[in-house]
Coordinates of C-alpha atoms (C1' of nucleotides) in Angstrom, one line a residue:
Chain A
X1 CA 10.5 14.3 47.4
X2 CA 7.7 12.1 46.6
X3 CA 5.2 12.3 44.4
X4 CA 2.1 13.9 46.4
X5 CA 4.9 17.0 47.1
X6 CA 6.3 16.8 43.5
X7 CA 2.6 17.4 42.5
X8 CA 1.9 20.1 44.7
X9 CA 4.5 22.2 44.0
X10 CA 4.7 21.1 40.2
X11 CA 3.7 25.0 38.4
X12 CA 2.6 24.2 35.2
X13 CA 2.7 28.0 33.9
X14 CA 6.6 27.9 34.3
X15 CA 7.0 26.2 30.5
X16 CA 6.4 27.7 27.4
X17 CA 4.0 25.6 25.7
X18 CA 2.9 25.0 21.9
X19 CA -0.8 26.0 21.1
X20 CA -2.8 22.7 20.8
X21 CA -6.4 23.3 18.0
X22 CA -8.7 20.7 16.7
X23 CA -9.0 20.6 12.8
X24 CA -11.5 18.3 11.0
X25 CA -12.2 17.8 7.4
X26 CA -16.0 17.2 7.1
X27 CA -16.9 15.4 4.1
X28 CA -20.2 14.9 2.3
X29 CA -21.4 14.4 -1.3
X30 CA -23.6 16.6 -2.7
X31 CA -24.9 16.3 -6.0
X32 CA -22.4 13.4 -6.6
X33 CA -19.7 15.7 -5.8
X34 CA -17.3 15.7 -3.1
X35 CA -17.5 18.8 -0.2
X36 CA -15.8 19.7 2.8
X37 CA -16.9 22.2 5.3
X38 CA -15.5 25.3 5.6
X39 CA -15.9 28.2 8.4
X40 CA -15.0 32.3 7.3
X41 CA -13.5 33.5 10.2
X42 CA -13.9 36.6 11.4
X43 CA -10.8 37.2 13.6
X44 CA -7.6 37.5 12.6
X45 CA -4.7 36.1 11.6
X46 CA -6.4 35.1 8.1
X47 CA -9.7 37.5 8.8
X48 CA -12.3 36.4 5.9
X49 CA -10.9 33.7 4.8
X50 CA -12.2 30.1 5.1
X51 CA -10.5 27.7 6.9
X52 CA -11.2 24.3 8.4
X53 CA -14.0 23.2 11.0
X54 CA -11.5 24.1 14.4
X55 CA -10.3 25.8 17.0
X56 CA -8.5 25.6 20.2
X57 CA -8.9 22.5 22.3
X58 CA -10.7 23.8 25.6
X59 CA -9.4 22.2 28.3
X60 CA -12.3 22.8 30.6
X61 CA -14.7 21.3 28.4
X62 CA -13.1 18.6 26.6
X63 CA -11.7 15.6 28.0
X64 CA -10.3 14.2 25.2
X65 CA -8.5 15.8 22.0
X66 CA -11.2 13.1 20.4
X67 CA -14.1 14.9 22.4
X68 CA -12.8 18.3 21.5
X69 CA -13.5 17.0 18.3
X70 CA -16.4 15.5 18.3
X71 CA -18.0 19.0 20.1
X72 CA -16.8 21.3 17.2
X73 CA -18.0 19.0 14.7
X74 CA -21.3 18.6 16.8
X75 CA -21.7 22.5 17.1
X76 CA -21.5 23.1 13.4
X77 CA -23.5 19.7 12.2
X78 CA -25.5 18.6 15.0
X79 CA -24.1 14.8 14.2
X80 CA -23.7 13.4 17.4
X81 CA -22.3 9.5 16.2
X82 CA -20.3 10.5 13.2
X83 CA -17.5 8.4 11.6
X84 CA -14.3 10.0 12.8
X85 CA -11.2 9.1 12.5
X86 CA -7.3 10.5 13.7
X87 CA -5.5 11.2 10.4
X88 CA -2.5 13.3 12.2
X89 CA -0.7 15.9 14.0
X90 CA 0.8 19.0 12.8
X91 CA 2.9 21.2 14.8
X92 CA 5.7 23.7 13.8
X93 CA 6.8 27.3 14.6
X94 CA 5.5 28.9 11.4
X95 CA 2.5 27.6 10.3
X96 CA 0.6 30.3 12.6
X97 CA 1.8 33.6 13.0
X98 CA 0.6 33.8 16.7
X99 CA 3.3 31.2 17.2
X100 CA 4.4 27.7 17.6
X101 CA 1.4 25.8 17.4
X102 CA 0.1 22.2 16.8
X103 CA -3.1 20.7 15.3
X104 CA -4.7 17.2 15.3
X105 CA -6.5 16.5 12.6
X106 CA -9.5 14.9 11.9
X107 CA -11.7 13.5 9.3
X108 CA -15.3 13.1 9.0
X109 CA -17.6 11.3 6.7
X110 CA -20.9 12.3 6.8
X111 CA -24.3 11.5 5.2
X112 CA -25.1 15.6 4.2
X113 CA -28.7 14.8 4.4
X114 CA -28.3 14.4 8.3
X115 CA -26.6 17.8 8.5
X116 CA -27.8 21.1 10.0
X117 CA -25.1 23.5 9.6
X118 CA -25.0 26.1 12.5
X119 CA -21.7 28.8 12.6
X120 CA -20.2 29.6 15.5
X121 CA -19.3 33.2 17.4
X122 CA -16.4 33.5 15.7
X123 CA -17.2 33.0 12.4
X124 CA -19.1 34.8 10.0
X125 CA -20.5 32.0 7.5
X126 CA -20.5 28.6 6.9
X127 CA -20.3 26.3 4.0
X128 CA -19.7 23.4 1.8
X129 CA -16.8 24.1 -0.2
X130 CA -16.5 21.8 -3.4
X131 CA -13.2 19.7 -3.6
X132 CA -11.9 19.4 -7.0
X133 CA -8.2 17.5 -7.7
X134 CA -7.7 17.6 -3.8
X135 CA -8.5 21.0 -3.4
X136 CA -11.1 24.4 -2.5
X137 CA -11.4 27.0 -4.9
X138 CA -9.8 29.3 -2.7
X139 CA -7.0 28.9 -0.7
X140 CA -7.8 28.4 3.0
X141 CA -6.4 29.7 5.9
X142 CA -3.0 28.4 7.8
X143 CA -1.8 25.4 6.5
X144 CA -5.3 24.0 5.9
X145 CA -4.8 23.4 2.1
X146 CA -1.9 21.1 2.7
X147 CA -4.0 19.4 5.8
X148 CA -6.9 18.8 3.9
X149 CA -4.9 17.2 0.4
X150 CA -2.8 15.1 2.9
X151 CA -6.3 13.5 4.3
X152 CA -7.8 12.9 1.1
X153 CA -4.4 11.2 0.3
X154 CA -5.2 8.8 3.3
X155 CA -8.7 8.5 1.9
X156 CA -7.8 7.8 -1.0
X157 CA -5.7 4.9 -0.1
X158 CA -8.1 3.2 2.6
X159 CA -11.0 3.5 -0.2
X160 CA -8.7 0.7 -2.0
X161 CA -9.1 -1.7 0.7
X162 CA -11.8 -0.9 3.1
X163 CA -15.6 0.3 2.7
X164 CA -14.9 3.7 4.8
X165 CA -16.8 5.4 1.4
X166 CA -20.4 4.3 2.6
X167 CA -20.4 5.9 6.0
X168 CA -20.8 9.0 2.8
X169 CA -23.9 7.9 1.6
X170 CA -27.7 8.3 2.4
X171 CA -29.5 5.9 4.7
X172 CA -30.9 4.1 1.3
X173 CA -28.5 4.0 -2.2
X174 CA -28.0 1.9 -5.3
X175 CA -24.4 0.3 -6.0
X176 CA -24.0 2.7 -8.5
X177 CA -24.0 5.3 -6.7
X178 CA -21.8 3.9 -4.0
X179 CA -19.5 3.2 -6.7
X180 CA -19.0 6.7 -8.4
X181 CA -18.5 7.8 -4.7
X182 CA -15.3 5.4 -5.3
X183 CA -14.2 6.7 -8.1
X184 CA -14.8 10.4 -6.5
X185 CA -12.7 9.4 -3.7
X186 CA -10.4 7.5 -5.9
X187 CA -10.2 10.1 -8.9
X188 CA -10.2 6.6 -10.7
X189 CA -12.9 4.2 -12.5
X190 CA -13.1 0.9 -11.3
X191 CA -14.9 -2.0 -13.1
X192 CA -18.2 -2.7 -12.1
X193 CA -17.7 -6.3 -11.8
X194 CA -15.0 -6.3 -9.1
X195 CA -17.1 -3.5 -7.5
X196 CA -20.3 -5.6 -7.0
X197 CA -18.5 -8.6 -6.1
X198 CA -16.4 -6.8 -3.5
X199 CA -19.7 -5.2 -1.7
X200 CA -21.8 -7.9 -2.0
X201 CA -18.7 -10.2 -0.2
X202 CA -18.3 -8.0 2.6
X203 CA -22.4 -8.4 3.7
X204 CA -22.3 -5.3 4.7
X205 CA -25.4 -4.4 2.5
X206 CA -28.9 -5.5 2.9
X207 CA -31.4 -5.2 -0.3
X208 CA -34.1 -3.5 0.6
X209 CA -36.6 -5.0 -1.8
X210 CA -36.9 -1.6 -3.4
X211 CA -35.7 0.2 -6.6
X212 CA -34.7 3.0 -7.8
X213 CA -35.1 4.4 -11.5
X214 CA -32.5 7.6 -12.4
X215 CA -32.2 6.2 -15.8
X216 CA -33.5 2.9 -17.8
X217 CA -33.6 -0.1 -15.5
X218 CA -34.3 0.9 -12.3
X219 CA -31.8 -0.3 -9.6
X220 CA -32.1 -2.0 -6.6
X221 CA -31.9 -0.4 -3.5
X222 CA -29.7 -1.2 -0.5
X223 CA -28.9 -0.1 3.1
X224 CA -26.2 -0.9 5.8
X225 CA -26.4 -3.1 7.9
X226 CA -24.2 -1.9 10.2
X227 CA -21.7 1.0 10.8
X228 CA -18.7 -1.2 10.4
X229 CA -16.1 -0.8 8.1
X230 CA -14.9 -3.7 6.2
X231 CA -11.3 -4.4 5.2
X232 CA -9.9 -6.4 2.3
X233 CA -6.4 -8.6 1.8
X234 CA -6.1 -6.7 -1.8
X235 CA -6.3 -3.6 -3.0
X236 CA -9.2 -2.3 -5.5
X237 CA -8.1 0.0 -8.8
X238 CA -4.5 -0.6 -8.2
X239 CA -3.0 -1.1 -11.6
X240 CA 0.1 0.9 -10.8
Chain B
X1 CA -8.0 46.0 13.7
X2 CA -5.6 45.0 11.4
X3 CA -3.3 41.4 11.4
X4 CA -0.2 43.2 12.7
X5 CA -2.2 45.3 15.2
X6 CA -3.8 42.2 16.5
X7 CA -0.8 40.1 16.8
X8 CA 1.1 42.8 18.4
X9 CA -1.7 42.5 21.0
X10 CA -1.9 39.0 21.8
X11 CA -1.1 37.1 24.9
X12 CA -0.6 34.1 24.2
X13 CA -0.2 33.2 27.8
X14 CA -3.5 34.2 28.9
X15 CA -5.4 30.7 27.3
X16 CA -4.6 27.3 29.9
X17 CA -2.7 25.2 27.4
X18 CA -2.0 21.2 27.3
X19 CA 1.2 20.2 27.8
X20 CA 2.4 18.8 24.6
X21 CA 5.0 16.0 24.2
X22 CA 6.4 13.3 21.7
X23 CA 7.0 9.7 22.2
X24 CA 9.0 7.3 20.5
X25 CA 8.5 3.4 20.5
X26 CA 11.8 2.9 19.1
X27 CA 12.3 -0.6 18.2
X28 CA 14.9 -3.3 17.3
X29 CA 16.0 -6.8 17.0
X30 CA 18.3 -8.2 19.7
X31 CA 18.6 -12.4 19.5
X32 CA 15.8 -12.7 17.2
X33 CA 13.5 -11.0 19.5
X34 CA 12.2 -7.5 19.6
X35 CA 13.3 -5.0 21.8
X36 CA 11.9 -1.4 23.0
X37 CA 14.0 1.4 23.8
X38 CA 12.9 2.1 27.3
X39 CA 14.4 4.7 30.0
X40 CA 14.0 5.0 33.9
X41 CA 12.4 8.1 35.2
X42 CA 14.4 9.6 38.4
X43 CA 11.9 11.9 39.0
X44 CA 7.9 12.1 39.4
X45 CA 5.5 11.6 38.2
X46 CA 6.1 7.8 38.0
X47 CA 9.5 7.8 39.3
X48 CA 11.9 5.3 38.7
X49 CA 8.9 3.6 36.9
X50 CA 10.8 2.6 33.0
X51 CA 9.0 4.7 29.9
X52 CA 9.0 5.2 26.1
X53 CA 11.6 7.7 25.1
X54 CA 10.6 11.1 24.8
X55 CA 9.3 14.5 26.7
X56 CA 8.2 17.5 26.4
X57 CA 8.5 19.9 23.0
X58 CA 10.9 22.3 23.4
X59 CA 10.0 25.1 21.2
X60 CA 13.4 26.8 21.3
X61 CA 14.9 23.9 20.4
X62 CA 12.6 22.1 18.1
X63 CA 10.8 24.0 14.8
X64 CA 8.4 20.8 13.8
X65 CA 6.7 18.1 16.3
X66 CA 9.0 15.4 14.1
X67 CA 12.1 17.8 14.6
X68 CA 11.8 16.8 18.2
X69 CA 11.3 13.2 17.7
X70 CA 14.6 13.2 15.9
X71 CA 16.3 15.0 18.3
X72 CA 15.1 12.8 21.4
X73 CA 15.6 9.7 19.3
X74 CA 19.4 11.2 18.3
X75 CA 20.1 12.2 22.4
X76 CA 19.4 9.0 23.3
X77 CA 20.8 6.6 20.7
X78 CA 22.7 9.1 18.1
X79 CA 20.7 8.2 14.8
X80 CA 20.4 10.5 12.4
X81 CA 18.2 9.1 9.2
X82 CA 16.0 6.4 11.3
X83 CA 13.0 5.6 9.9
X84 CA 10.5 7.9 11.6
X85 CA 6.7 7.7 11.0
X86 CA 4.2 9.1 13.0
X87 CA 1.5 6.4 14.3
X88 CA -0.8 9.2 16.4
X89 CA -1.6 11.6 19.1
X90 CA -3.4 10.7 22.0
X91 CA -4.2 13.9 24.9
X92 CA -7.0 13.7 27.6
X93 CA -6.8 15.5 31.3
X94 CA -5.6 12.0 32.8
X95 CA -2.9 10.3 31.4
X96 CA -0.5 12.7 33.3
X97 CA -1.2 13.3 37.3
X98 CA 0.4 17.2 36.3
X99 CA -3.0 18.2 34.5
X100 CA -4.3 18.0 30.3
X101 CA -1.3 16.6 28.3
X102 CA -0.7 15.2 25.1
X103 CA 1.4 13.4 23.4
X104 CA 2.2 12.7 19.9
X105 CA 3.8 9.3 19.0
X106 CA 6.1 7.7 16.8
X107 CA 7.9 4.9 15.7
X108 CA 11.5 4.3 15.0
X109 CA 12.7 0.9 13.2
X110 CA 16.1 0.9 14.1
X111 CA 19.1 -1.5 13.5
X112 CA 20.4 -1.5 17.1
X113 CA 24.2 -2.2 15.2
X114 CA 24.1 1.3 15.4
X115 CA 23.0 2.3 18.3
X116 CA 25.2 4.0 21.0
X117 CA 22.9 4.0 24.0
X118 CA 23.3 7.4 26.1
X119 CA 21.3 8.2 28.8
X120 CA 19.7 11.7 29.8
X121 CA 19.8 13.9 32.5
X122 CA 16.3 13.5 34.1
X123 CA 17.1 9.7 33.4
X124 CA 18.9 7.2 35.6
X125 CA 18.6 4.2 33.4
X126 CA 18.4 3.3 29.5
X127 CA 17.7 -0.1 28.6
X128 CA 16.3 -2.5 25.5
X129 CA 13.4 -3.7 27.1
X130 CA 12.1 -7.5 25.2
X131 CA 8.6 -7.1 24.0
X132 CA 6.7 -10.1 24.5
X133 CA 2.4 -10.6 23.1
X134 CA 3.0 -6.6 22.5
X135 CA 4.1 -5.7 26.0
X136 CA 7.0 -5.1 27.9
X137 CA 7.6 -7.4 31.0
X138 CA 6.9 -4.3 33.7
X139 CA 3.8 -2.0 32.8
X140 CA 5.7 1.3 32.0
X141 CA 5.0 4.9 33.0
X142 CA 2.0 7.1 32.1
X143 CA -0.5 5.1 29.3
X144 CA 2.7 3.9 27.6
X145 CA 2.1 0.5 27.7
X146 CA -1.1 1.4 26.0
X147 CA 0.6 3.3 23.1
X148 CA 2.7 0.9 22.6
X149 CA 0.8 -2.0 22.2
X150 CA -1.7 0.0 19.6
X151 CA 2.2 1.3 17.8
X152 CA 2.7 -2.8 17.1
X153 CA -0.7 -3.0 16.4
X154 CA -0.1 -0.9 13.6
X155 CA 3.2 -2.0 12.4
X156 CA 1.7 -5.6 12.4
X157 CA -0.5 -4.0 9.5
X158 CA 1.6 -2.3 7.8
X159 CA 4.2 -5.6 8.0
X160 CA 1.8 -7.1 5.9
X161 CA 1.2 -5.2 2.7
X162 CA 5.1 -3.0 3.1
X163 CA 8.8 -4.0 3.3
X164 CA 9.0 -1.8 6.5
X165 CA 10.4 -4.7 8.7
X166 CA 13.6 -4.3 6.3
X167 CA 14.4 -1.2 8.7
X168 CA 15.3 -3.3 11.4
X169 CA 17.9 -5.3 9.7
X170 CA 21.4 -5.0 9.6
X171 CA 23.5 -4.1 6.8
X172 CA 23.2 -7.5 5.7
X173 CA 20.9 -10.5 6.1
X174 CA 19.5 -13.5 4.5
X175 CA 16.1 -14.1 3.4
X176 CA 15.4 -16.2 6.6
X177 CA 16.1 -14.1 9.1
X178 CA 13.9 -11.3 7.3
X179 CA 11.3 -13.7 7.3
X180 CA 11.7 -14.6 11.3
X181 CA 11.2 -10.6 11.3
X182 CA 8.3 -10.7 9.7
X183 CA 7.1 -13.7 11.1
X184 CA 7.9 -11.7 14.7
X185 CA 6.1 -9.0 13.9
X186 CA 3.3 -10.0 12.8
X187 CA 3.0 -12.8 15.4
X188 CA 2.2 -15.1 13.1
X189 CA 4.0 -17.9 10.2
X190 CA 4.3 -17.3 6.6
X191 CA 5.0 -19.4 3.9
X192 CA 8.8 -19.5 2.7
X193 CA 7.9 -19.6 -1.2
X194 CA 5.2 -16.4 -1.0
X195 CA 7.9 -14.7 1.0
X196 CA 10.7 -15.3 -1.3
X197 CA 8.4 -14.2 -4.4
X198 CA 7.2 -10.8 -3.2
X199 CA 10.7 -9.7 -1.7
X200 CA 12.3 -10.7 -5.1
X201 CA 9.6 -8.8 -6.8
X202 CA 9.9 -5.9 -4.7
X203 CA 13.3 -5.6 -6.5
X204 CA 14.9 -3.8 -3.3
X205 CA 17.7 -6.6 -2.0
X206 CA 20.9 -6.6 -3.6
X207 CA 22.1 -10.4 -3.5
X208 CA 26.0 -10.0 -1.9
X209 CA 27.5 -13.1 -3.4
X210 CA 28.2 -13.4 0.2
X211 CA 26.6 -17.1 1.9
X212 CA 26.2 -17.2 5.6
X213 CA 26.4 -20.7 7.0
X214 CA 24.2 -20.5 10.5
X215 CA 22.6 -24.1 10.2
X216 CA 23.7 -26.3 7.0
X217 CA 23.2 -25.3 3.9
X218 CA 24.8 -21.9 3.7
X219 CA 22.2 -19.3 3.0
X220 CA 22.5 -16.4 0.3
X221 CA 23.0 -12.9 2.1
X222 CA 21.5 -9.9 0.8
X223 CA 21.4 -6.1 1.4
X224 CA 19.2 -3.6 0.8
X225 CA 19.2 -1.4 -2.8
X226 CA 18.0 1.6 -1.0
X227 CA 16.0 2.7 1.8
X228 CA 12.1 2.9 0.1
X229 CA 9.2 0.8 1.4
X230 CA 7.6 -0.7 -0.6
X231 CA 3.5 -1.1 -1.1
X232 CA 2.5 -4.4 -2.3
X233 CA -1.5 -4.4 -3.2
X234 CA -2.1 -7.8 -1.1
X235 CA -1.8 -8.3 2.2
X236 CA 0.6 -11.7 3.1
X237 CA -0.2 -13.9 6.0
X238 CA -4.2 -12.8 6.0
X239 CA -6.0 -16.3 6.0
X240 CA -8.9 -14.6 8.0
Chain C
dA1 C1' 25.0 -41.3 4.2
dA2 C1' 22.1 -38.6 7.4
dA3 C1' 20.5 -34.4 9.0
dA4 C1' 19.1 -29.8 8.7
dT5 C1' 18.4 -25.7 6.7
dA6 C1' 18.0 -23.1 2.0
dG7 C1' 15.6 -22.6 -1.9
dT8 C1' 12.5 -24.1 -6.1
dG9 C1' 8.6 -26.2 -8.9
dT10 C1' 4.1 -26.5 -9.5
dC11 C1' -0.6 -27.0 -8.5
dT12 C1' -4.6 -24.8 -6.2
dT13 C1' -7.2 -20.9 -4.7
dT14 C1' -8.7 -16.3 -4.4
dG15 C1' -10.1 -12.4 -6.2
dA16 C1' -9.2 -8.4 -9.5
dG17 C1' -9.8 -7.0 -14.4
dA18 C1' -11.7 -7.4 -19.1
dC19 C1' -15.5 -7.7 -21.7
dA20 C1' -19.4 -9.9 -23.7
dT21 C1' -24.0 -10.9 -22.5
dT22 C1' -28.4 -10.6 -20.4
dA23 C1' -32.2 -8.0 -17.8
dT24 C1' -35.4 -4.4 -17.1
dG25 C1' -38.1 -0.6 -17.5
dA26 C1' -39.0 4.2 -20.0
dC27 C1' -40.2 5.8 -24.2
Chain D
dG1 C1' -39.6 -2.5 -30.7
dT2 C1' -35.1 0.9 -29.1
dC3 C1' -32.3 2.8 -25.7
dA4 C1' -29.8 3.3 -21.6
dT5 C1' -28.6 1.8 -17.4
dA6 C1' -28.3 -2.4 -14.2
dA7 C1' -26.5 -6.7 -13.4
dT8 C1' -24.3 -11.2 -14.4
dG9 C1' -21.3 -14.9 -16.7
dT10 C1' -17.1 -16.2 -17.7
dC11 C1' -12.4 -16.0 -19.1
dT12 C1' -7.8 -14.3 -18.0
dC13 C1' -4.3 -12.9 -15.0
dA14 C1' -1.6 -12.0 -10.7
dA15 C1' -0.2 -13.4 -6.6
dA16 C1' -0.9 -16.0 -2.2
dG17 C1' -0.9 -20.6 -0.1
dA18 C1' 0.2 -25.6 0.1
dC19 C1' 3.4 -28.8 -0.2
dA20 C1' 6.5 -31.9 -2.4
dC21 C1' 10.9 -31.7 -4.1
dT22 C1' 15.8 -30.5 -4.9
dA23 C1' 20.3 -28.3 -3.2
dT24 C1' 24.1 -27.6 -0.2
dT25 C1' 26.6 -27.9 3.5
dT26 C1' 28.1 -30.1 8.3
dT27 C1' 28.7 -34.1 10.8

DNA sequence: AAAATAGTGTCTTTGAGACATTATGAC
DNA sequence: GTCATAATGTCTCAAAGACACTATTTT
């Protein structure tokens, strides 16, 4: 049989197949504080409660499990060129009572000021929830706690050596706050010495000429100068 | 309508579902020189074409998505407590001619002492395949060549701030053939005296007593205290 | 002794951490 | 001026890199 006649004949339906949903963690800061976005859905299993940015990957629409989510984040935010990134795959027999099912996650850092938070059909709100030690004030729905302290775990780590943090700040910010966005992420203080130097190295920031006063001496005022994100050969806050 | 009402109502079958797989780049030392674990498919799509171990999820059979890494990585080479780390899902509507699949991948650092190589039913061949500037010599089935060449692209990260090249040694080694692993892995040299300092450091070889004579000088031959990787906070080898 | 591989000594370099010092604007 | 926050100077420390040197065995 060759492959043409393989194909033809090949019935798909005949397996029993593992759901396959989209989850991303959407972060911002507001008010110096870390969020993530959270959807109340309005369907069972887990009617009311908040859960994750997600759903079902739709294979009509999406091409790509990366597309899929790039339109769910798109539908609730309206950010079309976020920074998004794989963190991983979940899939077991129990973690949704509708049955074996499996989810890629996703993380998202996003300036909030860019945001224009729309819900979908099947939800009944929307909002940023406030992350404190890893965590929602309520516990969401599925698994969605664990998914979302295993990604800040991973963010957490890749703030020691990279500059992922400033795809989280406004178009225009001070290396102050840049740096308590670190030590958000990190749940750590850093010195401010090895902060500036580290940024200034990676000439990834361009002064703007301005300043900006929240205090005594006003601060100068910087911007990216690209999207990159930088990497460095040693960690950052790593007295262990 | 209540939780139990509505799952007692749903049809699972009536949403078109990916098909959902797992691959595993399973990898080894052979000679110095790093080996694949690759079978031939006997049937289509991609027939007789060689792949990456793996297939589809069989949700009988397997609870978690890393339950049924561990049982295609134990059917074909009967390991039990491989290191097994998950590097990342890829899933679009092309990388199978049979319709929207995806697969999650995963990487196995194996010491190929202990491997008994056993073939499956849907497979006519099993074989170490060399890799060589992150490829094997034939281009493999499906987008496998692609996943695998993105797998080393991690694991040549992760070699340099991690002891996880320590997986693929035997029971027992000397601190120059770890190095040639190292050195293989991450395509690159390193210097002897950095090497020696961070491994000792990392306090995870057990010196044998034992010397192994494979030149002149007879060089000391260790073993490893446990099976941890460790996290140094610099990176070795990163003159960029 | 010569050769070859194993392993060390030690100096340089890089960049983090500590911490004192200076800078700047509001009041 | 004082105060608070911004930013820098400079020293220490940890560990990588360079490379010369010593050590141990075979031949």
């Amino acid at each position: 049989m060759n492959e043409k006649n393989f194909l033809s004949k090949y019935d798909s339906s005949k397996y029993s197949r593992p759901n396959l949903t989209v989850d991303i963690v959407i972060l911002a800061i507001i008010d110096n504080k870390l969020n993530v976005l959270t959807v109340q859905r309005n369907e069972p299993p887990y009617q009311n409660k908040w859960a994750l940015v997600g759903g079902f990957i739709d294979i009509e629409k999406d091409k790509t499990i990366e597309d899929s989510a790039h339109r769910k984040l798109f539908e609730k935010t309206g950010l079309k060129t976020p920074y998004l990134e794989q963190f991983e795959t979940i899939g077991n027999n129990n973690r949704d009572p509708r049955g074996w099912s499996a989810t890629t996650v996703y993380y998202a850092l996003v300036d909030h000021n860019k945001i224009n938070l729309k819900k979908g059909k099947s939800e009944s709100n929307i909002k940023w929830s406030p992350v404190i030690n890893g965590k929602t004030n309520q516990k969401l729905a599925f698994d969605h706690t664990k998914l979302l302290s295993g990604c800040l775990e991973r963010i957490r780590s890749k703030t020691m050596y990279t500059t992922l943090p400033t795809h989280l700040m406004p178009e225009k910010f001070t290396l102050s706050e840049l740096k308590a966005v670190y030590e958000t992420l990190m749940e750590k203080k850093i010195t401010t010495k090895s902060f500036h130097r580290r940024m200034l190295a990676s000439n990834l920031l361009q002064d703007t000429g301005e300043r900006k006063t929240s205090g005594r001496r006003p601060a100068r005022v910087y911007q990216l100068k690209d999207n990159t994100t930088c990497y460095f050969s040693r960690n950052i806050g790593d007295t262990t």
